[in-house]
PDB file of C-alpha atoms in Angstrom:
ATOM      1  CA  UNK A   1      20.015  -4.049   8.599  1.00  0.00           C
ATOM      2  CA  UNK A   2      20.104  -0.385   7.583  1.00  0.00           C
ATOM      3  CA  UNK A   3      21.272   2.397   9.593  1.00  0.00           C
ATOM      4  CA  UNK A   4      19.155   5.195  11.131  1.00  0.00           C
ATOM      5  CA  UNK A   5      17.441   7.595   9.277  1.00  0.00           C
ATOM      6  CA  UNK A   6      16.702  10.906  10.261  1.00  0.00           C
ATOM      7  CA  UNK A   7      15.489  12.626   7.050  1.00  0.00           C
ATOM      8  CA  UNK A   8      14.449  11.596   3.566  1.00  0.00           C
ATOM      9  CA  UNK A   9      14.586  14.720   1.039  1.00  0.00           C
ATOM     10  CA  UNK A  10      11.915  14.311  -2.222  1.00  0.00           C
ATOM     11  CA  UNK A  11      12.123  17.272  -4.301  1.00  0.00           C
ATOM     12  CA  UNK A  12      14.502  19.254  -2.946  1.00  0.00           C
ATOM     13  CA  UNK A  13      12.360  19.303   0.382  1.00  0.00           C
ATOM     14  CA  UNK A  14      13.760  17.378   3.239  1.00  0.00           C
ATOM     15  CA  UNK A  15      11.373  15.640   5.690  1.00  0.00           C
ATOM     16  CA  UNK A  16      12.595  15.081   9.387  1.00  0.00           C
ATOM     17  CA  UNK A  17      11.979  11.862  11.111  1.00  0.00           C
ATOM     18  CA  UNK A  18      11.881   9.812  14.304  1.00  0.00           C
ATOM     19  CA  UNK A  19      13.697   6.270  13.494  1.00  0.00           C
ATOM     20  CA  UNK A  20      12.842   4.404  16.481  1.00  0.00           C
ATOM     21  CA  UNK A  21      12.519   0.625  17.454  1.00  0.00           C
ATOM     22  CA  UNK A  22      14.061  -2.497  16.485  1.00  0.00           C
ATOM     23  CA  UNK A  23      16.318  -1.803  13.039  1.00  0.00           C
ATOM     24  CA  UNK A  24      15.858  -5.024  11.815  1.00  0.00           C
ATOM     25  CA  UNK A  25      11.973  -4.903  12.539  1.00  0.00           C
ATOM     26  CA  UNK A  26       9.458  -4.952  10.274  1.00  0.00           C
ATOM     27  CA  UNK A  27       8.756  -0.878   8.965  1.00  0.00           C
ATOM     28  CA  UNK A  28       6.127   1.034   9.972  1.00  0.00           C
ATOM     29  CA  UNK A  29       5.635   4.752   8.714  1.00  0.00           C
ATOM     30  CA  UNK A  30       3.678   6.723  10.816  1.00  0.00           C
ATOM     31  CA  UNK A  31       1.781   9.771   9.403  1.00  0.00           C
ATOM     32  CA  UNK A  32       0.478  12.571  11.838  1.00  0.00           C
ATOM     33  CA  UNK A  33      -2.602  14.986  11.163  1.00  0.00           C
ATOM     34  CA  UNK A  34      -3.235  18.439  11.816  1.00  0.00           C
ATOM     35  CA  UNK A  35      -2.655  20.244  14.151  1.00  0.00           C
ATOM     36  CA  UNK A  36       0.154  17.736  15.286  1.00  0.00           C
ATOM     37  CA  UNK A  37       3.477  16.663  14.449  1.00  0.00           C
ATOM     38  CA  UNK A  38       5.876  13.257  14.436  1.00  0.00           C
ATOM     39  CA  UNK A  39       5.643  12.873  18.356  1.00  0.00           C
ATOM     40  CA  UNK A  40       1.776  12.575  18.200  1.00  0.00           C
ATOM     41  CA  UNK A  41       3.013   9.144  18.121  1.00  0.00           C
ATOM     42  CA  UNK A  42       5.034   9.073  20.927  1.00  0.00           C
ATOM     43  CA  UNK A  43       2.799   7.138  23.272  1.00  0.00           C
ATOM     44  CA  UNK A  44       1.602   4.716  20.398  1.00  0.00           C
ATOM     45  CA  UNK A  45       5.565   4.187  18.829  1.00  0.00           C
ATOM     46  CA  UNK A  46       7.054   2.390  22.164  1.00  0.00           C
ATOM     47  CA  UNK A  47       4.150  -0.500  22.018  1.00  0.00           C
ATOM     48  CA  UNK A  48       5.247  -1.170  18.204  1.00  0.00           C
ATOM     49  CA  UNK A  49       8.639  -1.680  19.607  1.00  0.00           C
ATOM     50  CA  UNK A  50       7.819  -3.935  21.874  1.00  0.00           C
ATOM     51  CA  UNK A  51       6.341  -6.367  19.254  1.00  0.00           C
ATOM     52  CA  UNK A  52       9.548  -6.134  17.629  1.00  0.00           C
ATOM     53  CA  UNK A  53       8.596  -3.435  14.992  1.00  0.00           C
ATOM     54  CA  UNK A  54      10.554  -0.533  13.865  1.00  0.00           C
ATOM     55  CA  UNK A  55       8.605   2.862  13.388  1.00  0.00           C
ATOM     56  CA  UNK A  56       9.403   6.116  11.417  1.00  0.00           C
ATOM     57  CA  UNK A  57       7.260   8.935  12.705  1.00  0.00           C
ATOM     58  CA  UNK A  58       7.479  11.880   9.441  1.00  0.00           C
ATOM     59  CA  UNK A  59       7.363  15.477  10.118  1.00  0.00           C
ATOM     60  CA  UNK A  60       5.348  15.730   7.265  1.00  0.00           C
ATOM     61  CA  UNK A  61       5.706  18.589   4.559  1.00  0.00           C
ATOM     62  CA  UNK A  62       4.771  22.070   5.485  1.00  0.00           C
ATOM     63  CA  UNK A  63       5.741  21.054   9.208  1.00  0.00           C
ATOM     64  CA  UNK A  64       9.588  19.942   8.738  1.00  0.00           C
ATOM     65  CA  UNK A  65      11.440  23.281   8.997  1.00  0.00           C
ATOM     66  CA  UNK A  66      13.092  22.480   5.672  1.00  0.00           C
ATOM     67  CA  UNK A  67       9.881  21.112   3.581  1.00  0.00           C
ATOM     68  CA  UNK A  68       7.663  24.606   4.045  1.00  0.00           C
ATOM     69  CA  UNK A  69       6.925  25.119   0.228  1.00  0.00           C
ATOM     70  CA  UNK A  70       5.093  27.771  -0.586  1.00  0.00           C
ATOM     71  CA  UNK A  71       1.963  27.992  -3.048  1.00  0.00           C
ATOM     72  CA  UNK A  72      -1.181  25.759  -1.957  1.00  0.00           C
ATOM     73  CA  UNK A  73      -0.625  23.332  -5.079  1.00  0.00           C
ATOM     74  CA  UNK A  74       2.490  22.100  -3.189  1.00  0.00           C
ATOM     75  CA  UNK A  75      -0.327  20.494  -0.409  1.00  0.00           C
ATOM     76  CA  UNK A  76      -2.328  18.438  -2.690  1.00  0.00           C
ATOM     77  CA  UNK A  77      -2.755  15.222  -1.238  1.00  0.00           C
ATOM     78  CA  UNK A  78      -1.018  13.142  -3.769  1.00  0.00           C
ATOM     79  CA  UNK A  79       2.506  15.259  -3.080  1.00  0.00           C
ATOM     80  CA  UNK A  80       1.788  14.029   0.692  1.00  0.00           C
ATOM     81  CA  UNK A  81       1.193  10.286  -0.146  1.00  0.00           C
ATOM     82  CA  UNK A  82       4.582  10.959  -2.764  1.00  0.00           C
ATOM     83  CA  UNK A  83       6.670  12.017   0.315  1.00  0.00           C
ATOM     84  CA  UNK A  84       5.216   8.938   2.075  1.00  0.00           C
ATOM     85  CA  UNK A  85       6.277   6.689  -0.456  1.00  0.00           C
ATOM     86  CA  UNK A  86       9.843   8.686  -0.592  1.00  0.00           C
ATOM     87  CA  UNK A  87      10.262   7.508   2.957  1.00  0.00           C
ATOM     88  CA  UNK A  88       9.412   3.952   1.995  1.00  0.00           C
ATOM     89  CA  UNK A  89      11.964   4.003  -0.555  1.00  0.00           C
ATOM     90  CA  UNK A  90      14.715   4.924   1.521  1.00  0.00           C
ATOM     91  CA  UNK A  91      13.680   2.314   4.585  1.00  0.00           C
ATOM     92  CA  UNK A  92      14.123  -0.329   1.811  1.00  0.00           C
ATOM     93  CA  UNK A  93      10.899  -0.368  -1.254  1.00  0.00           C
ATOM     94  CA  UNK A  94       7.929  -1.787   1.334  1.00  0.00           C
ATOM     95  CA  UNK A  95       6.637  -0.643   4.623  1.00  0.00           C
ATOM     96  CA  UNK A  96       3.190  -0.723   6.745  1.00  0.00           C
ATOM     97  CA  UNK A  97       1.426   2.768   6.155  1.00  0.00           C
ATOM     98  CA  UNK A  98       0.054   4.146   9.310  1.00  0.00           C
ATOM     99  CA  UNK A  99      -2.226   7.461   9.273  1.00  0.00           C
ATOM    100  CA  UNK A 100      -3.834   9.539  11.806  1.00  0.00           C
ATOM    101  CA  UNK A 101      -6.501  12.427  10.495  1.00  0.00           C
ATOM    102  CA  UNK A 102      -4.989  14.345   7.403  1.00  0.00           C
ATOM    103  CA  UNK A 103      -1.836  11.295   7.368  1.00  0.00           C
ATOM    104  CA  UNK A 104      -4.729   9.018   7.220  1.00  0.00           C
ATOM    105  CA  UNK A 105      -5.778  10.680   3.680  1.00  0.00           C
ATOM    106  CA  UNK A 106      -2.620  10.440   2.587  1.00  0.00           C
ATOM    107  CA  UNK A 107      -1.874   6.629   3.693  1.00  0.00           C
ATOM    108  CA  UNK A 108      -4.851   6.038   1.616  1.00  0.00           C
ATOM    109  CA  UNK A 109      -3.880   8.230  -1.301  1.00  0.00           C
ATOM    110  CA  UNK A 110      -0.643   6.296  -1.285  1.00  0.00           C
ATOM    111  CA  UNK A 111      -2.146   2.922  -0.846  1.00  0.00           C
ATOM    112  CA  UNK A 112      -3.756   3.374  -4.562  1.00  0.00           C
ATOM    113  CA  UNK A 113      -0.520   5.564  -6.005  1.00  0.00           C
ATOM    114  CA  UNK A 114       2.308   2.357  -5.166  1.00  0.00           C
ATOM    115  CA  UNK A 115       0.212  -0.613  -3.641  1.00  0.00           C
ATOM    116  CA  UNK A 116       3.201  -2.744  -4.387  1.00  0.00           C
ATOM    117  CA  UNK A 117       5.135  -0.256  -1.937  1.00  0.00           C
ATOM    118  CA  UNK A 118       2.218  -0.874   1.356  1.00  0.00           C
ATOM    119  CA  UNK A 119       2.631  -3.951   3.070  1.00  0.00           C
ATOM    120  CA  UNK A 120      -0.527  -2.955   5.084  1.00  0.00           C
ATOM    121  CA  UNK A 121      -2.822  -0.162   5.540  1.00  0.00           C
ATOM    122  CA  UNK A 122      -4.072   1.203   9.197  1.00  0.00           C
ATOM    123  CA  UNK A 123      -6.322   4.565   9.002  1.00  0.00           C
ATOM    124  CA  UNK A 124      -7.149   6.302  12.062  1.00  0.00           C
ATOM    125  CA  UNK A 125     -10.058   8.478  12.321  1.00  0.00           C
ATOM    126  CA  UNK A 126     -10.313   9.512   8.628  1.00  0.00           C
ATOM    127  CA  UNK A 127     -12.143   6.906   5.948  1.00  0.00           C
ATOM    128  CA  UNK A 128     -11.091   6.289   2.877  1.00  0.00           C
ATOM    129  CA  UNK A 129     -10.925   9.662   1.040  1.00  0.00           C
ATOM    130  CA  UNK A 130     -14.131   9.330  -1.499  1.00  0.00           C
ATOM    131  CA  UNK A 131     -16.213   7.480   0.857  1.00  0.00           C
ATOM    132  CA  UNK A 132     -15.496  11.225   3.023  1.00  0.00           C
ATOM    133  CA  UNK A 133     -16.310  13.173   0.721  1.00  0.00           C
ATOM    134  CA  UNK A 134     -19.790  11.097  -1.212  1.00  0.00           C
ATOM    135  CA  UNK A 135     -20.739  11.520   2.438  1.00  0.00           C
ATOM    136  CA  UNK A 136     -20.995  15.094   2.513  1.00  0.00           C
ATOM    137  CA  UNK A 137     -24.043  14.979   0.454  1.00  0.00           C
ATOM    138  CA  UNK A 138     -25.656  12.067   2.479  1.00  0.00           C
ATOM    139  CA  UNK A 139     -25.466  12.920   5.400  1.00  0.00           C
ATOM    140  CA  UNK A 140     -24.555  15.451   8.640  1.00  0.00           C
ATOM    141  CA  UNK A 141     -20.892  15.502   7.398  1.00  0.00           C
ATOM    142  CA  UNK A 142     -20.732  18.437   5.100  1.00  0.00           C
ATOM    143  CA  UNK A 143     -22.117  20.281   8.053  1.00  0.00           C
ATOM    144  CA  UNK A 144     -19.392  18.454  10.495  1.00  0.00           C
ATOM    145  CA  UNK A 145     -16.518  19.744   8.062  1.00  0.00           C
ATOM    146  CA  UNK A 146     -17.618  23.727   8.244  1.00  0.00           C
ATOM    147  CA  UNK A 147     -14.038  24.491   9.665  1.00  0.00           C
ATOM    148  CA  UNK A 148     -12.453  22.932   6.776  1.00  0.00           C
ATOM    149  CA  UNK A 149     -14.132  25.748   4.487  1.00  0.00           C
ATOM    150  CA  UNK A 150     -13.214  28.413   7.476  1.00  0.00           C
ATOM    151  CA  UNK A 151      -9.710  27.434   7.136  1.00  0.00           C
ATOM    152  CA  UNK A 152      -9.160  28.177   3.628  1.00  0.00           C
ATOM    153  CA  UNK A 153     -10.061  32.059   4.304  1.00  0.00           C
ATOM    154  CA  UNK A 154      -6.650  33.634   3.786  1.00  0.00           C
ATOM    155  CA  UNK A 155      -5.335  35.085   7.139  1.00  0.00           C
ATOM    156  CA  UNK A 156      -8.034  34.520   9.193  1.00  0.00           C
ATOM    157  CA  UNK A 157      -7.174  30.804  10.956  1.00  0.00           C
ATOM    158  CA  UNK A 158      -3.301  32.223  11.697  1.00  0.00           C
ATOM    159  CA  UNK A 159      -5.063  35.469  12.968  1.00  0.00           C
ATOM    160  CA  UNK A 160      -7.340  33.253  15.584  1.00  0.00           C
ATOM    161  CA  UNK A 161      -4.404  31.327  16.281  1.00  0.00           C
ATOM    162  CA  UNK A 162      -1.953  34.605  17.203  1.00  0.00           C
ATOM    163  CA  UNK A 163      -3.169  34.535  20.917  1.00  0.00           C
ATOM    164  CA  UNK A 164      -2.739  31.730  23.859  1.00  0.00           C
ATOM    165  CA  UNK A 165      -6.106  30.817  24.558  1.00  0.00           C
ATOM    166  CA  UNK A 166      -7.587  32.794  21.717  1.00  0.00           C
ATOM    167  CA  UNK A 167     -10.313  31.315  19.426  1.00  0.00           C
ATOM    168  CA  UNK A 168      -8.617  28.371  17.798  1.00  0.00           C
ATOM    169  CA  UNK A 169      -6.875  26.884  20.833  1.00  0.00           C
ATOM    170  CA  UNK A 170     -10.893  27.295  22.496  1.00  0.00           C
ATOM    171  CA  UNK A 171     -12.254  25.259  19.175  1.00  0.00           C
ATOM    172  CA  UNK A 172      -9.485  22.423  19.301  1.00  0.00           C
ATOM    173  CA  UNK A 173     -10.026  21.978  23.026  1.00  0.00           C
ATOM    174  CA  UNK A 174     -13.839  22.614  23.687  1.00  0.00           C
ATOM    175  CA  UNK A 175     -14.886  21.852  19.832  1.00  0.00           C
ATOM    176  CA  UNK A 176     -12.704  18.977  19.302  1.00  0.00           C
ATOM    177  CA  UNK A 177     -11.779  17.517  22.446  1.00  0.00           C
ATOM    178  CA  UNK A 178      -7.949  18.059  22.475  1.00  0.00           C
ATOM    179  CA  UNK A 179      -6.904  17.624  26.276  1.00  0.00           C
ATOM    180  CA  UNK A 180      -4.849  20.767  27.396  1.00  0.00           C
ATOM    181  CA  UNK A 181      -1.679  18.957  26.951  1.00  0.00           C
ATOM    182  CA  UNK A 182      -2.195  18.531  23.658  1.00  0.00           C
ATOM    183  CA  UNK A 183      -3.112  22.242  23.329  1.00  0.00           C
ATOM    184  CA  UNK A 184      -0.334  23.543  25.151  1.00  0.00           C
ATOM    185  CA  UNK A 185       2.170  21.124  22.399  1.00  0.00           C
ATOM    186  CA  UNK A 186      -0.169  22.357  19.306  1.00  0.00           C
ATOM    187  CA  UNK A 187       1.032  26.034  20.647  1.00  0.00           C
ATOM    188  CA  UNK A 188       4.753  24.991  20.692  1.00  0.00           C
ATOM    189  CA  UNK A 189       5.301  22.572  18.096  1.00  0.00           C
ATOM    190  CA  UNK A 190       2.939  23.712  15.440  1.00  0.00           C
ATOM    191  CA  UNK A 191       2.298  27.735  16.018  1.00  0.00           C
ATOM    192  CA  UNK A 192       5.481  29.281  17.624  1.00  0.00           C
ATOM    193  CA  UNK A 193       7.534  27.120  15.635  1.00  0.00           C
ATOM    194  CA  UNK A 194       5.894  28.225  12.241  1.00  0.00           C
ATOM    195  CA  UNK A 195       4.326  25.363  10.996  1.00  0.00           C
ATOM    196  CA  UNK A 196       0.467  26.254  10.951  1.00  0.00           C
ATOM    197  CA  UNK A 197       0.556  27.650   7.310  1.00  0.00           C
ATOM    198  CA  UNK A 198       1.988  24.517   6.619  1.00  0.00           C
ATOM    199  CA  UNK A 199      -0.328  22.617   8.691  1.00  0.00           C
ATOM    200  CA  UNK A 200      -3.465  24.643   6.696  1.00  0.00           C
ATOM    201  CA  UNK A 201      -1.986  23.809   3.117  1.00  0.00           C
ATOM    202  CA  UNK A 202      -3.719  20.166   3.772  1.00  0.00           C
ATOM    203  CA  UNK A 203      -6.911  22.039   3.572  1.00  0.00           C
ATOM    204  CA  UNK A 204      -5.453  24.797   1.400  1.00  0.00           C
ATOM    205  CA  UNK A 205      -4.274  22.089  -1.392  1.00  0.00           C
ATOM    206  CA  UNK A 206      -7.689  20.321  -1.407  1.00  0.00           C
ATOM    207  CA  UNK A 207      -8.776  21.709  -4.820  1.00  0.00           C
ATOM    208  CA  UNK A 208      -5.859  20.869  -6.185  1.00  0.00           C
ATOM    209  CA  UNK A 209      -6.422  16.779  -5.682  1.00  0.00           C
ATOM    210  CA  UNK A 210      -5.510  14.639  -8.556  1.00  0.00           C
ATOM    211  CA  UNK A 211      -8.930  13.645 -10.056  1.00  0.00           C
ATOM    212  CA  UNK A 212      -7.475  10.761 -11.520  1.00  0.00           C
ATOM    213  CA  UNK A 213      -7.299   9.415  -7.967  1.00  0.00           C
ATOM    214  CA  UNK A 214     -11.173   8.555  -7.732  1.00  0.00           C
ATOM    215  CA  UNK A 215     -12.401   5.630  -8.184  1.00  0.00           C
ATOM    216  CA  UNK A 216      -9.697   3.646  -7.312  1.00  0.00           C
ATOM    217  CA  UNK A 217      -9.993   1.269  -5.159  1.00  0.00           C
ATOM    218  CA  UNK A 218      -7.397   0.026  -2.013  1.00  0.00           C
ATOM    219  CA  UNK A 219      -5.888  -3.785  -2.343  1.00  0.00           C
ATOM    220  CA  UNK A 220      -3.685  -4.286   0.300  1.00  0.00           C
ATOM    221  CA  UNK A 221      -5.036  -4.950   3.791  1.00  0.00           C
ATOM    222  CA  UNK A 222      -6.729  -2.393   5.778  1.00  0.00           C
ATOM    223  CA  UNK A 223      -7.782  -1.457   9.041  1.00  0.00           C
ATOM    224  CA  UNK A 224     -10.032   1.374   9.513  1.00  0.00           C
ATOM    225  CA  UNK A 225     -10.386   2.874  13.512  1.00  0.00           C
ATOM    226  CA  UNK A 226     -12.984   5.218  14.188  1.00  0.00           C
ATOM    227  CA  UNK A 227     -14.088   6.442  17.435  1.00  0.00           C
ATOM    228  CA  UNK A 228     -16.936   7.522  18.436  1.00  0.00           C
ATOM    229  CA  UNK A 229     -17.004  10.572  20.289  1.00  0.00           C
ATOM    230  CA  UNK A 230     -15.094  12.144  16.834  1.00  0.00           C
ATOM    231  CA  UNK A 231     -16.493  15.379  16.329  1.00  0.00           C
ATOM    232  CA  UNK A 232     -15.156  15.615  12.969  1.00  0.00           C
ATOM    233  CA  UNK A 233     -16.081  12.629  11.039  1.00  0.00           C
ATOM    234  CA  UNK A 234     -19.228  10.996  10.772  1.00  0.00           C
ATOM    235  CA  UNK A 235     -20.381   7.314  10.832  1.00  0.00           C
ATOM    236  CA  UNK A 236     -21.599   7.704   7.282  1.00  0.00           C
ATOM    237  CA  UNK A 237     -18.205   8.352   5.743  1.00  0.00           C
ATOM    238  CA  UNK A 238     -17.209   5.049   7.829  1.00  0.00           C
ATOM    239  CA  UNK A 239     -19.717   2.798   6.799  1.00  0.00           C
ATOM    240  CA  UNK A 240     -19.168   3.650   3.047  1.00  0.00           C
ATOM    241  CA  UNK A 241     -15.696   2.575   3.658  1.00  0.00           C
ATOM    242  CA  UNK A 242     -15.626  -0.963   2.800  1.00  0.00           C
ATOM    243  CA  UNK A 243     -16.693  -0.071  -0.742  1.00  0.00           C
ATOM    244  CA  UNK A 244     -13.935   1.079  -1.762  1.00  0.00           C
ATOM    245  CA  UNK A 245     -11.103  -1.603  -0.281  1.00  0.00           C
ATOM    246  CA  UNK A 246     -10.910  -4.741  -2.536  1.00  0.00           C
ATOM    247  CA  UNK A 247      -8.463  -6.629   0.355  1.00  0.00           C
ATOM    248  CA  UNK A 248      -9.254  -7.943   3.819  1.00  0.00           C
ATOM    249  CA  UNK A 249     -10.759  -5.075   5.508  1.00  0.00           C
ATOM    250  CA  UNK A 250     -11.772  -4.682   9.588  1.00  0.00           C
ATOM    251  CA  UNK A 251     -13.681  -1.644  11.210  1.00  0.00           C
ATOM    252  CA  UNK A 252     -12.527  -1.052  14.680  1.00  0.00           C
ATOM    253  CA  UNK A 253     -14.855   1.590  16.539  1.00  0.00           C
ATOM    254  CA  UNK A 254     -13.454   2.884  19.897  1.00  0.00           C
ATOM    255  CA  UNK A 255     -16.182   3.749  22.125  1.00  0.00           C
ATOM    256  CA  UNK A 256     -16.080   7.078  23.892  1.00  0.00           C
ATOM    257  CA  UNK A 257     -12.731   8.241  22.620  1.00  0.00           C
ATOM    258  CA  UNK A 258     -12.533  11.881  20.770  1.00  0.00           C
ATOM    259  CA  UNK A 259     -10.702  12.345  17.370  1.00  0.00           C
ATOM    260  CA  UNK A 260      -7.299  12.388  19.251  1.00  0.00           C
ATOM    261  CA  UNK A 261      -6.620   8.639  18.664  1.00  0.00           C
ATOM    262  CA  UNK A 262      -2.771   8.032  19.147  1.00  0.00           C
ATOM    263  CA  UNK A 263      -2.844  10.657  22.403  1.00  0.00           C
ATOM    264  CA  UNK A 264      -6.066   9.825  23.771  1.00  0.00           C
ATOM    265  CA  UNK A 265      -6.235   6.095  23.350  1.00  0.00           C
ATOM    266  CA  UNK A 266      -2.627   4.775  22.370  1.00  0.00           C
ATOM    267  CA  UNK A 267      -2.953   0.906  23.633  1.00  0.00           C
ATOM    268  CA  UNK A 268      -6.148   0.704  21.552  1.00  0.00           C
ATOM    269  CA  UNK A 269      -4.132   2.541  18.592  1.00  0.00           C
ATOM    270  CA  UNK A 270      -1.166   0.260  18.782  1.00  0.00           C
ATOM    271  CA  UNK A 271      -3.473  -2.972  19.477  1.00  0.00           C
ATOM    272  CA  UNK A 272      -5.030  -2.652  15.811  1.00  0.00           C
ATOM    273  CA  UNK A 273      -1.847  -1.456  14.240  1.00  0.00           C
ATOM    274  CA  UNK A 274       0.085  -4.507  16.221  1.00  0.00           C
ATOM    275  CA  UNK A 275      -2.830  -7.186  14.639  1.00  0.00           C
ATOM    276  CA  UNK A 276      -3.229  -5.634  11.133  1.00  0.00           C
ATOM    277  CA  UNK A 277       1.016  -5.896  10.925  1.00  0.00           C
ATOM    278  CA  UNK A 278       1.366  -8.510  12.383  1.00  0.00           C
ATOM    279  CA  UNK A 279      -1.852 -10.725  11.321  1.00  0.00           C
ATOM    280  CA  UNK A 280      -1.649 -10.059   7.468  1.00  0.00           C
TER     281      UNK A 280
END
């Protein structure tokens, strides 16, 4: 049995953690996406604890106050993945990875970088990264991903997020399905806390993705959870994902759920995670 972890340091960046559940339980590392924080798992984590699992929800780089580096290159997805693997090392060298949105992309990459450290992978909303990128040119995914280019415009997203009830909040609520409570949490935990530039770093770091990651297969047991009212992710990218997984794989499709699975369908998210973790 190990002690509680409150932080993990890598490359002089310190990531804050929410370490909860039974200390002797199988460790599950929870990786949030944009524009959220570790608290996005607050409804899922207790359901995992009830099954004897220990959760470590990470405030990822750009979000933790002591892990907000400057420069786009610092936000390449492989850096997030290595951060996640540093958390795995700190908790004992092997863990289950669960990610939502950009946290899912992080988990996919981590599982290809050091598969021996990843017991299982559960990705919520976002398919395997190469399947996602290729779908831009074979489906409507490129059109649905217009915001990724917009978020790369210097200072524009920050300006749009400046006003409460402004364009950024209308996009998240009206366009992408966040509830008023979730939008308020975005303002409080991301905008007002100074984490927005770091969160946008995920998008601004895309050109610096390590190209050697392309073509790699995932070799750990994997579940992808996708919801049919996701305004950001098409079914084409989802259906292409099994081509990149050389391991037991399951697709779970949630009906009538938007992109924000951990907060809007926590029971379904927890069920998929528990089945993958305990059934593998």
